[in-house]
């Protein structure tokens, strides 16, 4: 699965296209220059059980590491991934 990123000046989304439509998406808002707030994750039935949501969170973590950002996961799904994967703690906004 290829994960893509789209951004504007104050928000963005990581997403997976399947047959030309967004089959999974995780949206975020930007708070200043160094914080992104994950606010929603949605995965279509076609990708359920294929770890698409976890892959979206992993992409956000890598993006944060690459750009010196912190992440505040307000989305319950994203928060649960952060709780289960202590290796993501370096980008977690505490």
Tab-separated table of C-alpha atoms in Angstrom:
chain	number	residue	atom	x	y	z
A	1	UNK	CA	0.000	0.000	0.000
A	2	UNK	CA	1.336	3.390	-0.966
A	3	UNK	CA	0.675	6.161	1.518
A	4	UNK	CA	0.392	9.678	0.161
A	5	UNK	CA	0.470	13.023	1.937
A	6	UNK	CA	-1.385	16.202	1.107
A	7	UNK	CA	-0.857	19.405	3.079
A	8	UNK	CA	-2.040	22.983	3.185
A	9	UNK	CA	-0.686	25.680	5.450
A	10	UNK	CA	-2.821	24.586	8.415
A	11	UNK	CA	-3.984	21.003	7.841
A	12	UNK	CA	-3.231	17.799	5.990
A	13	UNK	CA	-3.945	14.129	5.480
A	14	UNK	CA	-2.125	10.872	4.970
A	15	UNK	CA	-4.143	8.604	2.712
A	16	UNK	CA	-4.191	5.392	0.699
A	17	UNK	CA	-5.792	5.300	-2.733
A	18	UNK	CA	-7.456	2.136	-3.992
A	19	UNK	CA	-9.005	2.134	-7.451
A	20	UNK	CA	-8.735	5.919	-7.549
A	21	UNK	CA	-10.611	6.572	-4.298
A	22	UNK	CA	-9.396	7.210	-0.766
A	23	UNK	CA	-9.722	3.855	0.921
A	24	UNK	CA	-8.039	5.048	4.131
A	25	UNK	CA	-7.339	8.499	5.506
A	26	UNK	CA	-5.875	10.095	8.616
A	27	UNK	CA	-6.364	13.844	8.936
A	28	UNK	CA	-4.431	16.328	11.018
A	29	UNK	CA	-4.243	20.000	11.879
A	30	UNK	CA	-1.060	21.994	12.271
A	31	UNK	CA	-0.559	23.914	15.508
A	32	UNK	CA	2.313	26.280	14.935
A	33	UNK	CA	5.510	25.198	13.239
A	34	UNK	CA	6.311	22.116	15.304
A	35	UNK	CA	3.085	20.289	16.228
A	36	UNK	CA	0.559	18.263	14.265
A	37	UNK	CA	-2.698	17.121	15.826
A	38	UNK	CA	-4.137	13.883	14.463
A	39	UNK	CA	-7.898	14.321	14.649
A	40	UNK	CA	-9.450	11.514	12.610
A	41	UNK	CA	-8.644	8.149	11.056
A	42	UNK	CA	-10.983	6.297	8.723
A	43	UNK	CA	-10.432	3.018	6.884
A	44	UNK	CA	-12.823	1.577	4.302
A	45	UNK	CA	-14.236	-1.920	4.667
A	46	UNK	CA	-12.000	-3.033	1.780
A	47	UNK	CA	-8.862	-2.334	3.850
A	48	UNK	CA	-10.083	-3.362	7.299
A	49	UNK	CA	-7.851	-5.952	8.913
A	50	UNK	CA	-4.900	-5.047	6.692
A	51	UNK	CA	-3.213	-2.674	9.169
A	52	UNK	CA	-3.961	0.337	6.957
A	53	UNK	CA	-4.685	2.559	9.960
A	54	UNK	CA	-1.453	1.542	11.677
A	55	UNK	CA	0.449	2.238	8.478
A	56	UNK	CA	-1.039	5.740	8.332
A	57	UNK	CA	0.105	6.400	11.910
A	58	UNK	CA	3.564	5.033	11.060
A	59	UNK	CA	3.746	7.395	8.074
A	60	UNK	CA	2.835	10.348	10.312
A	61	UNK	CA	5.521	9.329	12.813
A	62	UNK	CA	8.153	9.110	10.084
A	63	UNK	CA	7.047	12.475	8.697
A	64	UNK	CA	7.321	13.996	12.175
A	65	UNK	CA	10.813	12.553	12.645
A	66	UNK	CA	11.939	13.776	9.226
A	67	UNK	CA	10.693	17.317	9.901
A	68	UNK	CA	11.362	17.729	13.625
A	69	UNK	CA	7.682	17.741	14.587
A	70	UNK	CA	5.718	16.485	17.564
A	71	UNK	CA	2.354	14.710	17.321
A	72	UNK	CA	-0.693	15.074	19.551
A	73	UNK	CA	-3.010	12.116	18.773
A	74	UNK	CA	-6.547	13.277	19.642
A	75	UNK	CA	-8.072	10.608	17.407
A	76	UNK	CA	-8.861	7.578	19.615
A	77	UNK	CA	-7.447	5.130	17.075
A	78	UNK	CA	-4.165	7.028	16.652
A	79	UNK	CA	-3.881	7.423	20.428
A	80	UNK	CA	-4.312	3.664	20.879
A	81	UNK	CA	-1.484	3.023	18.411
A	82	UNK	CA	0.795	5.440	20.273
A	83	UNK	CA	-0.125	3.687	23.550
A	84	UNK	CA	0.809	0.281	22.077
A	85	UNK	CA	4.027	1.317	20.292
A	86	UNK	CA	6.472	2.875	22.774
A	87	UNK	CA	8.983	3.447	19.939
A	88	UNK	CA	6.759	6.313	18.763
A	89	UNK	CA	7.294	8.153	22.054
A	90	UNK	CA	10.036	10.349	20.583
A	91	UNK	CA	7.477	12.301	18.545
A	92	UNK	CA	4.637	12.247	21.076
A	93	UNK	CA	3.669	15.657	22.428
A	94	UNK	CA	3.403	15.178	26.192
